[in-house]
């Protein structure tokens, strides 16, 4: 597929049209029900006000494979976010976008298996396979691992909401908001062998994640920390006891640092967070608001 070329000068600021927000700020709420808890938390975070003036919102769940939660983002959480947006920002275009990593099937299989196809039909919203979406090519002089990248143009045309799951990761330490952006990387540019559609990210994974977020970091993150995976991202034990929390914020570095704390990890030991701190967000001090 032909790509358009664009240049970024300096660091891309996804919140460029929004008023300044506190770095390090996170909002935390216990889960009672998806609908009530998500609505309460997003209201407290002021998401409706931040959506004002935007034509499109892109929801980016973690649907890395067609595995049930807590490996993937629960469709009920995503549905609650959709319902909130449709109620608070009527008329805004909503797209659910993901690019799965399996070599055995593509993203529509994940959408169908995990309930997202039914959700989209019921709410009259769009599904987009980011593995095959139209691309632009972007360059960034500060990036070492990816001095240029091919990324879906929709990322830069939408208010981007990341919907990750609380999980440890065998290579990256954790997979939270920042790493969730890897689903947007198109396989035709980032497969490069291996047993995964984005295997090029496995080389220098922390630099790769950090560079990707330099091109496009989420405008807002809602982290599902209701269950959590303690040791790995596709297998192994869940958190015991379950945290039963939802965490959100406009600073993905802060949300990820808070998520590390829930998992009993020090964010300073996670390479991409240590690198991103002070540039793409603030991991310390955190400013938590328990809602």
PDB file of C-alpha atoms in Angstrom, residues 11 13-15 18-28 45 47 50 159-162 164 176-179 181 210 213 216-223 247-260 267 272-289:
ATOM      1  CA  UNK A  11       8.418  16.075  19.796  1.00  0.00           C
ATOM      2  CA  UNK A  13       2.375  16.491  21.142  1.00  0.00           C
ATOM      3  CA  UNK A  14      -0.907  14.555  20.954  1.00  0.00           C
ATOM      4  CA  UNK A  15      -2.504  16.964  23.418  1.00  0.00           C
ATOM      5  CA  UNK A  18      -6.066  20.491  24.750  1.00  0.00           C
ATOM      6  CA  UNK A  19      -5.395  22.666  27.793  1.00  0.00           C
ATOM      7  CA  UNK A  20      -2.346  21.714  29.864  1.00  0.00           C
ATOM      8  CA  UNK A  21      -2.868  18.741  32.164  1.00  0.00           C
ATOM      9  CA  UNK A  22      -0.818  17.752  35.169  1.00  0.00           C
ATOM     10  CA  UNK A  23       1.995  15.370  34.414  1.00  0.00           C
ATOM     11  CA  UNK A  24       2.025  12.437  36.778  1.00  0.00           C
ATOM     12  CA  UNK A  25      -1.717  12.652  37.432  1.00  0.00           C
ATOM     13  CA  UNK A  26      -3.726   9.421  37.618  1.00  0.00           C
ATOM     14  CA  UNK A  27      -7.311   8.684  38.600  1.00  0.00           C
ATOM     15  CA  UNK A  28      -8.082   5.417  40.412  1.00  0.00           C
ATOM     16  CA  UNK A  45     -11.146  12.683  34.909  1.00  0.00           C
ATOM     17  CA  UNK A  47     -12.831  13.173  29.580  1.00  0.00           C
ATOM     18  CA  UNK A  50     -11.308  16.914  26.516  1.00  0.00           C
ATOM     19  CA  UNK A 159      -8.309  11.584  19.876  1.00  0.00           C
ATOM     20  CA  UNK A 160      -6.511   8.393  20.859  1.00  0.00           C
ATOM     21  CA  UNK A 161      -7.634   6.397  23.899  1.00  0.00           C
ATOM     22  CA  UNK A 162      -5.527   3.417  24.954  1.00  0.00           C
ATOM     23  CA  UNK A 164      -4.638  -1.754  27.959  1.00  0.00           C
ATOM     24  CA  UNK A 176       0.495  -1.326  29.698  1.00  0.00           C
ATOM     25  CA  UNK A 177      -0.365   1.919  27.882  1.00  0.00           C
ATOM     26  CA  UNK A 178       2.916   2.618  26.094  1.00  0.00           C
ATOM     27  CA  UNK A 179       3.487  -0.934  24.879  1.00  0.00           C
ATOM     28  CA  UNK A 181       0.738   1.162  20.967  1.00  0.00           C
ATOM     29  CA  UNK A 210       9.790   4.588  23.538  1.00  0.00           C
ATOM     30  CA  UNK A 213       5.415   6.730  21.645  1.00  0.00           C
ATOM     31  CA  UNK A 216       2.276   8.994  18.846  1.00  0.00           C
ATOM     32  CA  UNK A 217       1.483   8.509  22.476  1.00  0.00           C
ATOM     33  CA  UNK A 218      -2.098   8.133  23.712  1.00  0.00           C
ATOM     34  CA  UNK A 219      -4.128  11.195  24.561  1.00  0.00           C
ATOM     35  CA  UNK A 220      -5.840   9.267  27.345  1.00  0.00           C
ATOM     36  CA  UNK A 221      -5.478   5.832  28.918  1.00  0.00           C
ATOM     37  CA  UNK A 222      -7.948   3.657  30.804  1.00  0.00           C
ATOM     38  CA  UNK A 223      -6.082   0.693  32.303  1.00  0.00           C
ATOM     39  CA  UNK A 247      -6.769   3.484  36.457  1.00  0.00           C
ATOM     40  CA  UNK A 248      -6.890   6.346  33.979  1.00  0.00           C
ATOM     41  CA  UNK A 249      -5.084   9.534  33.043  1.00  0.00           C
ATOM     42  CA  UNK A 250      -3.767  11.731  30.276  1.00  0.00           C
ATOM     43  CA  UNK A 251      -0.133  10.898  31.047  1.00  0.00           C
ATOM     44  CA  UNK A 252       0.642   7.357  29.816  1.00  0.00           C
ATOM     45  CA  UNK A 253       3.961   7.275  31.651  1.00  0.00           C
ATOM     46  CA  UNK A 254       2.190   8.028  34.926  1.00  0.00           C
ATOM     47  CA  UNK A 255      -0.498   5.406  34.307  1.00  0.00           C
ATOM     48  CA  UNK A 256       2.161   2.811  33.462  1.00  0.00           C
ATOM     49  CA  UNK A 257       4.231   3.683  36.534  1.00  0.00           C
ATOM     50  CA  UNK A 258       1.140   3.284  38.699  1.00  0.00           C
ATOM     51  CA  UNK A 259       0.440  -0.042  37.009  1.00  0.00           C
ATOM     52  CA  UNK A 260       3.975  -1.185  37.806  1.00  0.00           C
ATOM     53  CA  UNK A 267       9.129   1.501  37.077  1.00  0.00           C
ATOM     54  CA  UNK A 272      11.026   2.192  28.255  1.00  0.00           C
ATOM     55  CA  UNK A 273       9.496   3.860  31.320  1.00  0.00           C
ATOM     56  CA  UNK A 274      12.858   4.936  32.680  1.00  0.00           C
ATOM     57  CA  UNK A 275      13.651   6.419  29.268  1.00  0.00           C
ATOM     58  CA  UNK A 276      10.254   8.097  28.852  1.00  0.00           C
ATOM     59  CA  UNK A 277      10.175   9.657  32.334  1.00  0.00           C
ATOM     60  CA  UNK A 278      10.641  13.399  32.101  1.00  0.00           C
ATOM     61  CA  UNK A 279      10.129  13.448  28.325  1.00  0.00           C
ATOM     62  CA  UNK A 280       6.874  11.696  27.425  1.00  0.00           C
ATOM     63  CA  UNK A 281       5.356  11.919  30.883  1.00  0.00           C
ATOM     64  CA  UNK A 282       6.120  11.767  34.566  1.00  0.00           C
ATOM     65  CA  UNK A 283       6.577   8.544  36.512  1.00  0.00           C
ATOM     66  CA  UNK A 284       7.606  10.241  39.764  1.00  0.00           C
ATOM     67  CA  UNK A 285       6.179  11.898  41.701  1.00  0.00           C
ATOM     68  CA  UNK A 286       2.750  10.482  40.929  1.00  0.00           C
ATOM     69  CA  UNK A 287      -0.359  12.484  41.714  1.00  0.00           C
ATOM     70  CA  UNK A 288      -3.049   9.853  42.349  1.00  0.00           C
ATOM     71  CA  UNK A 289      -6.706  10.780  42.804  1.00  0.00           C
TER      72      UNK A 289
END
